[in-house]
Coordinates of C-alpha atoms and ligand atoms in Angstrom, one line a residue:
M1 CA 0.0 -0.1 0.0
I2 CA 1.3 3.5 -0.9
K3 CA 0.9 5.8 2.1
A4 CA 1.1 9.5 2.6
V5 CA 4.7 10.7 3.2
R6 CA 5.7 11.0 6.9
G7 CA 4.7 14.3 8.3
T8 CA 2.0 14.8 5.7
R9 CA -1.7 13.9 6.1
D10 CA -5.0 13.8 4.3
L11 CA -7.6 16.2 5.5
L12 CA -10.9 14.3 5.2
P13 CA -14.6 15.1 5.7
P14 CA -16.1 15.8 8.1
D15 CA -12.9 17.5 9.4
T16 CA -12.6 19.6 6.3
A17 CA -15.9 21.3 7.2
L18 CA -14.1 22.7 10.3
W19 CA -11.3 23.9 8.1
N20 CA -13.7 25.6 5.8
F21 CA -15.5 27.1 8.7
V22 CA -12.3 28.6 10.0
E23 CA -11.3 29.9 6.6
A24 CA -14.7 31.5 6.0
A25 CA -14.6 33.2 9.5
V26 CA -11.1 34.5 9.0
R27 CA -11.9 35.8 5.5
D28 CA -14.8 37.8 7.1
V29 CA -12.5 39.2 9.7
F30 CA -9.9 40.1 7.1
R31 CA -12.5 41.9 5.1
A32 CA -13.7 44.0 8.1
Y33 CA -10.1 45.2 8.6
N34 CA -9.7 45.9 4.9
F35 CA -7.0 43.2 4.2
Q36 CA -6.9 41.7 0.7
E37 CA -5.7 38.3 -0.4
I38 CA -2.3 37.6 -2.0
R39 CA -1.3 34.2 -3.4
T40 CA 2.4 33.6 -3.9
P41 CA 4.0 30.4 -5.4
V42 CA 4.5 27.3 -3.2
F43 CA 8.1 27.2 -4.3
E44 CA 10.6 30.0 -4.6
T45 CA 14.5 30.3 -5.1
T46 CA 16.4 28.9 -2.1
E47 CA 18.2 32.2 -1.9
L48 CA 15.0 34.1 -1.0
F49 CA 14.7 32.2 2.3
A50 CA 18.5 32.1 2.9
R51 CA 18.6 35.9 2.7
G52 CA 15.1 36.5 4.1
V53 CA 14.7 34.1 7.0
G54 CA 18.4 33.8 7.8
E55 CA 21.1 31.1 7.1
E56 CA 21.5 30.3 10.8
T57 CA 17.9 29.8 11.6
D58 CA 16.7 26.1 12.1
I59 CA 14.3 26.6 9.2
V60 CA 17.0 27.4 6.7
S61 CA 19.8 25.3 8.1
K62 CA 17.9 22.1 8.6
E63 CA 14.3 22.1 7.6
M64 CA 13.9 23.2 4.0
F65 CA 12.9 20.9 1.2
T66 CA 15.3 22.0 -1.5
W67 CA 16.3 20.7 -4.9
E68 CA 18.3 21.8 -7.9
D69 CA 16.1 22.3 -10.8
G70 CA 17.4 22.3 -14.4
A71 CA 20.9 20.9 -13.5
K72 CA 20.6 17.8 -15.7
A73 CA 19.5 19.9 -18.7
A74 CA 22.5 22.2 -18.1
D75 CA 24.9 19.3 -17.8
Y76 CA 23.6 18.0 -21.1
A77 CA 23.8 21.4 -22.8
I78 CA 27.5 21.6 -21.9
Y79 CA 28.1 18.1 -23.3
K80 CA 26.4 18.9 -26.5
K81 CA 28.0 22.3 -27.0
W82 CA 31.5 20.9 -26.3
M83 CA 31.0 17.8 -28.5
V84 CA 29.7 19.8 -31.4
S85 CA 32.5 22.4 -31.1
K86 CA 35.1 19.5 -31.3
R87 CA 33.8 17.4 -34.1
S88 CA 34.4 18.0 -37.8
A89 CA 31.4 19.0 -39.7
D90 CA 30.7 15.6 -41.2
T91 CA 31.1 13.5 -38.1
P92 CA 27.9 12.6 -36.3
L93 CA 28.2 12.8 -32.5
A94 CA 27.7 9.0 -32.2
A95 CA 30.7 8.3 -34.2
M96 CA 32.8 10.5 -32.0
D97 CA 31.6 9.2 -28.7
P98 CA 30.4 5.6 -29.1
N99 CA 28.8 5.6 -25.6
M100 CA 26.9 8.8 -26.4
A101 CA 25.3 10.4 -23.3
T102 CA 21.7 11.3 -23.3
A103 CA 19.8 13.8 -21.3
D104 CA 19.0 11.0 -18.8
S105 CA 22.6 10.0 -18.1
P106 CA 23.6 10.6 -14.4
L107 CA 26.3 13.0 -15.7
P108 CA 27.3 13.1 -19.3
T109 CA 30.8 11.7 -19.9
A110 CA 32.5 10.9 -23.2
Y111 CA 35.4 8.5 -24.0
L112 CA 37.1 9.6 -27.1
P113 CA 39.4 6.8 -28.1
D114 CA 40.8 8.6 -31.1
K115 CA 42.0 11.5 -29.0
K116 CA 42.8 9.4 -26.0
Q117 CA 40.6 11.6 -23.9
Y118 CA 38.0 11.0 -21.2
V119 CA 35.6 13.9 -20.6
V120 CA 33.2 14.6 -17.7
F121 CA 30.7 17.3 -18.2
A122 CA 29.1 19.1 -15.3
F123 CA 27.4 22.6 -15.0
R124 CA 29.2 23.0 -11.8
V125 CA 31.9 21.1 -9.9
S126 CA 29.4 19.2 -7.8
A127 CA 29.6 16.0 -5.7
E128 CA 28.4 14.1 -8.8
A129 CA 31.3 15.6 -10.8
Y130 CA 33.8 14.2 -8.2
R131 CA 32.0 10.9 -8.3
E132 CA 32.3 10.7 -12.1
L133 CA 36.0 11.7 -11.9
G134 CA 36.4 8.9 -9.5
R135 CA 34.7 6.5 -11.9
A136 CA 37.1 7.6 -14.7
K137 CA 40.0 6.8 -12.4
A138 CA 38.6 3.3 -11.7
L139 CA 38.1 2.7 -15.4
K140 CA 41.7 3.7 -16.2
N141 CA 43.3 1.9 -13.3
S142 CA 41.5 -1.3 -14.1
G143 CA 42.6 -1.1 -17.7
V144 CA 39.1 -0.9 -19.1
L145 CA 39.7 2.4 -20.9
Q146 CA 43.0 3.9 -22.0
F147 CA 43.3 7.7 -22.1
D148 CA 46.0 10.1 -21.7
E149 CA 44.0 13.1 -20.8
L150 CA 41.1 13.6 -18.3
L151 CA 39.0 16.6 -18.9
L152 CA 36.4 18.3 -16.7
V153 CA 34.1 20.7 -18.7
T154 CA 32.1 23.0 -16.6
S155 CA 30.2 26.3 -16.8
E156 CA 30.7 27.7 -13.3
P157 CA 34.3 28.3 -12.1
A158 CA 35.8 25.5 -10.2
P159 CA 36.1 26.1 -6.5
E160 CA 39.4 27.6 -5.3
G161 CA 42.1 25.0 -4.8
F162 CA 40.2 22.4 -6.9
S163 CA 42.5 19.6 -8.0
F164 CA 42.0 16.0 -8.8
D165 CA 44.5 13.6 -10.3
I166 CA 44.8 10.0 -11.4
G167 CA 48.1 8.5 -10.7
G168 CA 50.0 11.7 -11.6
M169 CA 47.6 12.7 -14.4
K170 CA 46.0 16.0 -13.4
V171 CA 42.4 16.8 -14.4
K172 CA 42.2 19.6 -16.9
V173 CA 39.4 21.9 -16.3
E174 CA 37.8 23.6 -19.3
R175 CA 35.1 26.2 -18.9
I176 CA 32.5 26.9 -21.4
L177 CA 29.3 29.0 -21.1
V178 CA 25.9 27.6 -21.9
D179 CA 22.5 29.2 -22.0
A180 CA 21.2 27.3 -19.1
N181 CA 20.2 28.4 -15.6
P182 CA 19.9 25.6 -13.1
Q183 CA 18.5 27.0 -9.8
F184 CA 18.1 25.8 -6.2
I185 CA 14.4 25.8 -5.5
T186 CA 12.8 25.4 -2.1
L187 CA 9.2 24.5 -1.0
R188 CA 8.2 27.6 1.0
P189 CA 8.8 27.0 4.8
E190 CA 6.9 30.3 5.4
N191 CA 5.2 33.0 3.4
T192 CA 6.6 36.4 4.6
A193 CA 9.7 36.3 2.5
G194 CA 7.5 35.4 -0.6
V195 CA 5.1 38.3 0.1
V196 CA 8.0 40.7 0.5
R197 CA 9.6 39.4 -2.7
A198 CA 6.3 40.0 -4.5
Y199 CA 6.1 43.5 -2.9
I200 CA 9.5 44.3 -4.5
E201 CA 8.9 42.6 -7.8
H202 CA 5.5 44.3 -8.4
K203 CA 6.5 47.7 -6.9
L204 CA 3.6 47.4 -4.5
W205 CA 4.8 50.6 -2.7
D206 CA 2.8 52.5 -5.5
R207 CA -0.3 51.5 -3.6
G208 CA 0.9 53.0 -0.3
L209 CA 0.1 50.7 2.6
N210 CA -0.5 47.1 1.6
K211 CA -2.6 45.0 3.9
L212 CA -2.3 41.5 2.5
Y213 CA -3.4 38.0 3.8
Y214 CA -2.8 34.5 2.6
I215 CA -4.0 30.9 3.4
G216 CA -1.9 28.0 2.2
P217 CA 0.5 25.1 2.8
Q218 CA 4.0 25.6 4.1
F219 CA 6.7 22.9 4.3
R220 CA 9.4 22.2 7.0
R221 CA 11.3 19.0 7.5
E222 CA 10.7 18.9 11.2
R223 CA 10.3 15.8 13.4
P224 CA 6.6 15.1 13.1
Q225 CA 4.6 15.0 16.3
K226 CA 1.2 16.1 17.5
G227 CA 0.6 19.6 16.1
R228 CA 3.8 19.5 14.1
Y229 CA 3.8 18.4 10.4
R230 CA 6.0 18.6 7.4
Q231 CA 3.2 20.0 5.3
F232 CA 1.1 22.3 7.4
Y233 CA -1.1 25.3 6.7
Q234 CA -0.8 28.9 7.6
I235 CA -3.3 31.7 7.7
G236 CA -1.2 34.9 7.7
A237 CA -1.2 38.5 7.0
E238 CA 1.4 41.2 6.3
V239 CA 1.0 45.0 6.6
I240 CA 3.8 46.5 4.5
G241 CA 4.5 49.8 2.7
P242 CA 6.9 52.7 2.4
P243 CA 7.6 54.6 5.7
A244 CA 5.5 57.6 4.4
S245 CA 2.4 55.3 4.3
G246 CA 2.5 54.9 8.1
S247 CA 3.8 51.3 8.0
E248 CA 6.1 51.9 10.9
S249 CA 3.4 53.3 13.2
P250 CA 2.8 51.4 16.5
A251 CA -0.9 51.8 15.6
R252 CA -0.3 49.2 12.9
D253 CA 1.2 46.7 15.4
A254 CA -1.7 47.3 17.8
E255 CA -4.3 46.9 15.0
V256 CA -2.8 43.6 13.9
L257 CA -2.8 42.3 17.5
E258 CA -6.3 43.5 18.1
M259 CA -7.5 41.8 14.9
L260 CA -6.0 38.5 16.0
A261 CA -7.8 38.8 19.4
T262 CA -11.0 39.4 17.6
L263 CA -10.4 36.6 15.2
L264 CA -9.7 34.1 17.9
D265 CA -12.8 35.3 20.0
R266 CA -14.9 35.1 16.9
L267 CA -13.9 31.4 16.4
G268 CA -14.8 30.7 20.0
I269 CA -11.2 30.2 21.2
T270 CA -11.1 32.1 24.5
D271 CA -8.2 30.8 26.6
W272 CA -5.4 32.2 24.6
N273 CA -2.4 34.1 25.9
L274 CA -0.6 36.8 24.0
E275 CA 3.0 37.0 24.7
L276 CA 4.6 40.2 23.7
N277 CA 8.3 41.5 23.4
S278 CA 10.4 43.9 21.5
V279 CA 13.5 42.6 20.0
G280 CA 14.8 46.0 19.1
S281 CA 16.0 47.6 15.9
S282 CA 18.8 46.0 13.9
Q283 CA 21.4 48.3 15.5
E284 CA 20.2 47.4 19.0
R285 CA 20.2 43.7 18.0
V286 CA 23.9 44.1 17.0
K287 CA 24.8 45.3 20.4
F288 CA 22.6 42.7 22.1
N289 CA 24.2 40.0 19.9
E290 CA 27.6 41.1 20.9
A291 CA 26.6 41.1 24.6
L292 CA 25.3 37.6 24.2
R293 CA 28.5 36.5 22.4
V294 CA 30.6 37.8 25.3
A295 CA 28.3 36.3 27.9
L296 CA 28.3 32.9 26.1
A297 CA 32.0 32.7 25.5
P298 CA 32.9 31.1 28.9
L299 CA 29.5 29.2 29.0
K300 CA 29.1 27.7 25.6
D301 CA 31.2 24.6 26.1
K302 CA 28.6 23.3 28.6
M303 CA 25.9 23.8 26.0
C304 CA 24.5 21.6 23.2
A305 CA 26.4 21.4 19.9
D306 CA 23.9 23.7 18.1
C307 CA 24.4 26.3 20.9
Q308 CA 28.1 26.0 20.7
R309 CA 27.9 26.9 16.9
R310 CA 25.3 29.6 17.4
A311 CA 27.2 31.2 20.2
V312 CA 29.7 32.1 17.6
T313 CA 27.7 32.6 14.4
N314 CA 24.4 34.2 15.6
P315 CA 24.2 34.2 19.4
L316 CA 20.5 35.4 19.3
R317 CA 19.5 31.9 18.1
V318 CA 20.9 30.4 21.3
L319 CA 17.7 31.8 22.9
D320 CA 15.6 29.4 20.6
C321 CA 17.3 26.4 22.1
K322 CA 14.8 23.8 23.5
V323 CA 17.4 21.5 25.2
P324 CA 16.3 21.4 28.9
E325 CA 19.9 21.2 30.2
D326 CA 20.7 24.5 28.5
Q327 CA 17.8 26.4 30.0
P328 CA 19.4 27.5 33.3
I329 CA 22.3 29.0 31.3
I330 CA 19.9 30.8 29.0
E331 CA 17.9 32.1 31.9
E332 CA 21.0 34.0 33.1
L333 CA 21.9 35.6 29.8
P334 CA 21.4 39.4 29.1
R335 CA 17.9 40.5 28.1
I336 CA 17.1 42.3 24.9
T337 CA 14.9 44.8 26.8
D338 CA 18.0 46.2 28.5
F339 CA 19.4 47.2 25.1
L340 CA 16.4 49.1 23.7
E341 CA 17.1 52.8 23.0
E342 CA 14.6 55.6 23.3
E343 CA 12.9 55.2 20.0
S344 CA 12.2 51.5 20.2
R345 CA 11.2 51.8 23.8
K346 CA 8.6 54.5 22.9
H347 CA 7.4 52.4 20.0
F348 CA 6.9 49.5 22.3
D349 CA 5.2 51.5 25.0
A350 CA 2.8 52.9 22.4
V351 CA 1.8 49.5 21.2
Q352 CA 1.1 48.4 24.8
D353 CA -0.9 51.6 25.5
I354 CA -3.2 51.0 22.6
L355 CA -3.7 47.3 23.5
T356 CA -4.6 48.3 27.0
K357 CA -7.0 50.9 25.8
V358 CA -8.8 48.6 23.4
G359 CA -8.9 45.9 26.0
V360 CA -6.6 43.2 24.6
K361 CA -4.7 41.4 27.3
F362 CA -1.0 40.5 26.9
T363 CA 1.9 39.2 28.9
L364 CA 5.4 40.6 28.4
N365 CA 8.0 37.9 27.7
P366 CA 11.5 39.3 27.3
R367 CA 12.8 35.9 26.3
L368 CA 10.6 35.8 23.2
V369 CA 12.9 36.3 20.2
R370 CA 11.2 34.1 17.5
G371 CA 13.1 31.7 15.3
L372 CA 13.4 33.9 12.2
D373 CA 16.1 36.5 11.7
Y374 CA 14.1 39.2 10.1
Y375 CA 12.3 40.4 13.2
T376 CA 12.8 43.9 14.6
R377 CA 11.0 45.6 17.5
T378 CA 7.6 44.1 18.1
A379 CA 7.5 40.2 18.4
F380 CA 4.7 38.1 19.6
E381 CA 3.1 34.7 20.0
F382 CA -0.3 33.6 20.9
T383 CA -0.3 30.3 22.9
H384 CA -3.2 27.9 23.8
G385 CA -3.2 25.6 26.7
A386 CA -5.0 22.7 24.9
L387 CA -2.1 22.3 22.5
G388 CA 0.5 20.8 24.7
A389 CA 4.2 21.0 23.7
Q390 CA 3.5 22.7 20.4
N391 CA 1.4 25.4 22.1
A392 CA 2.2 28.4 19.8
I393 CA -1.0 28.8 17.8
L394 CA 0.5 31.8 15.9
G395 CA 3.5 33.9 15.8
G396 CA 4.6 37.2 14.2
G397 CA 6.2 40.5 14.5
R398 CA 7.8 43.5 12.7
Y399 CA 10.4 43.1 10.0
D400 CA 11.4 46.7 9.2
G401 CA 14.6 45.7 7.3
L402 CA 13.5 42.7 5.3
S403 CA 12.6 44.4 2.1
E404 CA 16.2 46.0 2.1
A405 CA 17.8 42.7 2.9
L406 CA 16.1 41.3 -0.3
G407 CA 17.2 44.2 -2.4
G408 CA 14.1 46.4 -2.2
P409 CA 13.5 49.8 -0.8
A410 CA 12.8 50.7 2.8
A411 CA 9.4 49.1 3.6
P412 CA 8.7 48.5 7.2
G413 CA 6.2 45.8 7.9
I414 CA 4.4 43.7 10.4
G415 CA 2.7 40.4 10.2
F416 CA 1.8 37.1 11.6
A417 CA 1.0 33.5 10.6
I418 CA -1.5 31.2 12.4
G419 CA -0.8 27.6 12.3
E420 CA -4.1 26.5 10.9
D421 CA -3.6 22.8 11.8
R422 CA -3.1 23.9 15.5
L423 CA -6.0 26.4 15.3
V424 CA -8.4 23.7 14.1
M425 CA -7.0 21.3 16.8
S426 CA -7.8 23.7 19.6
L427 CA -11.3 24.4 18.1
Q428 CA -12.1 20.7 17.8
E429 CA -12.8 20.3 21.5
K430 CA -15.6 22.7 21.6
T431 CA -16.7 22.7 18.1
P432 CA -16.9 19.2 16.6
A433 CA -16.7 19.2 12.8
E434 CA -20.2 17.6 12.7
S435 CA -21.6 20.8 14.2
V436 CA -20.5 23.0 11.3
L437 CA -21.2 20.5 8.6
R438 CA -24.2 21.2 6.4
K439 CA -26.1 17.9 6.0
P440 CA -28.4 17.2 3.2
D441 CA -31.8 18.9 3.5
V442 CA -33.4 16.1 1.4
Y443 CA -32.6 12.7 0.1
I444 CA -34.4 12.0 -3.2
A445 CA -35.3 8.3 -3.6
P446 CA -36.3 7.3 -7.1
M447 CA -38.4 4.2 -7.6
A448 CA -37.6 1.8 -10.4
G449 CA -37.2 3.6 -13.8
M450 CA -37.5 7.1 -12.2
N451 CA -34.0 8.3 -12.3
A452 CA -34.6 11.0 -14.9
D453 CA -37.6 12.5 -13.1
A454 CA -35.6 12.4 -9.8
A455 CA -32.7 14.2 -11.4
K456 CA -35.1 16.9 -12.7
L457 CA -36.5 17.4 -9.3
A458 CA -33.0 17.6 -7.7
R459 CA -32.0 20.2 -10.2
E460 CA -35.0 22.3 -9.3
L461 CA -34.5 22.0 -5.6
R462 CA -30.8 22.8 -5.7
R463 CA -31.6 26.1 -7.4
H464 CA -33.3 27.0 -4.1
D465 CA -30.0 26.6 -2.3
L466 CA -31.1 23.3 -0.8
V467 CA -28.5 20.6 -0.2
V468 CA -29.9 17.6 -2.1
E469 CA -28.5 14.1 -2.1
L470 CA -29.8 12.2 -5.1
G471 CA -30.2 8.4 -4.8
D472 CA -30.8 6.1 -7.7
D473 CA -33.3 3.4 -8.6
S474 CA -30.9 0.5 -8.0
F475 CA -32.2 0.1 -4.5
R476 CA -35.0 -2.1 -5.2
K477 CA -36.5 -1.8 -1.7
L478 CA -37.4 1.5 -0.3
K479 CA -36.0 0.4 3.0
K480 CA -32.4 0.7 1.6
S481 CA -33.2 4.3 0.4
F482 CA -34.3 5.1 3.9
E483 CA -31.1 3.7 5.3
A484 CA -29.0 5.7 2.9
A485 CA -31.0 8.9 3.8
E486 CA -30.4 8.3 7.5
K487 CA -26.7 7.6 6.9
A488 CA -26.3 10.9 5.0
G489 CA -28.0 12.7 7.8
A490 CA -30.8 14.1 5.6
K491 CA -33.7 15.9 7.1
Y492 CA -36.3 14.6 4.6
I493 CA -36.7 11.8 2.1
L494 CA -38.6 12.4 -1.0
I495 CA -40.1 9.5 -2.9
V496 CA -40.2 9.8 -6.7
G497 CA -42.5 7.1 -8.1
E498 CA -44.7 6.9 -11.2
N499 CA -47.8 7.9 -9.4
E500 CA -46.1 10.9 -7.8
V501 CA -44.8 12.1 -11.2
K502 CA -48.4 11.8 -12.7
A503 CA -49.9 13.6 -9.8
D504 CA -47.0 16.2 -9.7
A505 CA -47.1 15.8 -5.9
F506 CA -44.5 13.9 -4.0
A507 CA -44.4 11.9 -0.8
L508 CA -42.1 13.9 1.6
K509 CA -41.2 12.3 4.9
N510 CA -39.5 14.1 7.8
L511 CA -36.9 11.5 9.0
A512 CA -36.8 12.9 12.6
T513 CA -40.6 13.1 13.3
G514 CA -41.8 10.4 10.9
E515 CA -44.4 12.8 9.5
Q516 CA -45.2 12.1 5.8
V517 CA -47.2 14.4 3.7
S518 CA -47.8 14.7 -0.1
V519 CA -46.5 18.0 -1.4
P520 CA -47.2 19.5 -4.8
R521 CA -44.0 20.2 -6.9
A522 CA -44.4 23.9 -6.7
E523 CA -44.5 23.9 -2.9
L524 CA -41.7 21.4 -2.2
A525 CA -38.7 23.8 -1.8
Q526 CA -40.6 25.9 0.6
K527 CA -41.8 23.0 2.7
I528 CA -38.3 21.6 2.9
Q529 CA -36.8 24.9 3.8
G530 CA -39.3 24.9 6.7
Ligands
HAM601 P1 6.5 30.8 12.7 O1 6.4 31.1 14.1 O2 7.6 30.1 12.1 O3 6.3 32.2 11.9 O4 5.1 30.0 12.2 C1 3.9 30.5 12.6 C2 3.0 29.4 13.1 O5 3.0 28.4 12.2 C3 3.4 28.8 14.4 O6 3.1 29.5 15.5 C4 2.7 27.5 14.3 O7 1.4 27.6 14.8 C5 2.7 27.2 12.9 N1 3.7 26.2 12.5 C6 5.0 26.4 12.4 N2 5.7 25.2 12.0 C7 4.7 24.3 12.1 C8 4.7 22.8 11.8 N3 5.7 22.2 11.4 N4 3.4 22.1 11.9 C9 2.3 22.8 12.2 N5 2.3 24.1 12.4 C10 3.5 24.8 12.4 C11 6.3 32.4 10.6 O8 6.1 31.5 9.7 C12 6.3 33.8 10.2 N6 6.3 33.9 8.7 C13 5.1 34.6 10.7 C14 5.1 36.0 10.3 C15 4.4 36.6 9.4 N7 5.9 36.9 10.9 C16 5.7 38.1 10.3 N8 4.8 37.9 9.4

């Protein structure tokens, strides 16, 4: 049996009704706050996430689904170009290279007995290129092939210090340029980088302040557990625009947070906790990072391997560490709040003032730094008790420098992403999927030979926005139709027999009360609607 890949899952009815309920409710809320939908691609260049989310984050360093696209075609293009350039006009390729490569070869290679050459073609000097050179070595050493020259033909420059030799014979590297552009591609692990990429690509600053939302799958290669999947869904929003559009104002932060409180309340999720912090401007973060580096220097050897590395490369990420033994050390480290200067402090105070005034409760958490590098100033998470270890139902914050980091103009922004899987999970306790599922209003049961008349009736009733389940006349006994109607959860069953069609009035039975009446065709919809 072929099963869904580990960490992915099928969402099935009736659960999907709850997902639709959530999505309809959030779309309503987004509308009320004047947010509009954006849909960005599910995959982007790897570079976008490396530069946007940060090389040292868990997401980029360990969790991305990445592949190289177009590499094979590029390898083959090099092979073809080189071979064509070397042959005399009337020599077909096949005559020159008896084991001619095809576009499907692992890496194209050519053995040219006339020239006593063996050639490996690779767009860049990759691990596969080394493997092919190793194979060439084995072929020569075992005497299978005789050649005096080993060539590596590539398009990208070979890495510094590259050298490879076979018993004294050095590989000769030849560079040729081809019109091919293999790229590293990544399934998006989050959507903020994609939205900011689109903001820059489409010059969305022309519209002033952009208030955008998205709903869609994201991908992270995390260890799957309850509430943590490799394909999961986010409902997110981003407010981004040029500074002159007011994108930097604390009023934006507060509005986003108040909207989230409204949204959760609207869904009936009441026992959430908003944890709030300011992670400072990028300059303040530089100072904080330095203070952490100094504080960690004498301590890091007692910490986990990841922390030892992060203590040097990006000390802020040490604060994300979940290893229990490291927590007492982390507890004693300097706090970002002590590094905030006047402007950031004022911004943070203003956000808190508005939240207090509009009545949104929050808890300050000076340890909250979030696992992505782009955050500046306001950072937050909403947690929910029912979720257990993976208790962050949503997270977000400001990213005032992200656009610039991606090569765009200054465009301060703030946003969040809700983990939809977790949101649905915390809803499930109080709101079972069955309670939001719209069951059939009526089940139409055609007697023998009455399928066409039943279909006509179904078509009429569905035009009245009724949910109609249409049976067929293969159930020779009416009892089976009744069973099917009950199973589907229909309110009524409507019998379509020859006599009914002649009389243009149909037997309609209420399955809950057992009441059965004959209803003229013209009055059916109204009677069923109740
Ligand atoms: P994040 O904190 O990485 O932020 O993810 C947001 C939410 O997505 C988490 O709070 C969690 O509910 C959910 N989530 C993350 N990973 C998984 C997983 N493996 N399985 C199930 N749910 C998961 C971001 O992604 C930022 N882009 C949020 C943002 C938007 N910041 C500013 N704008």
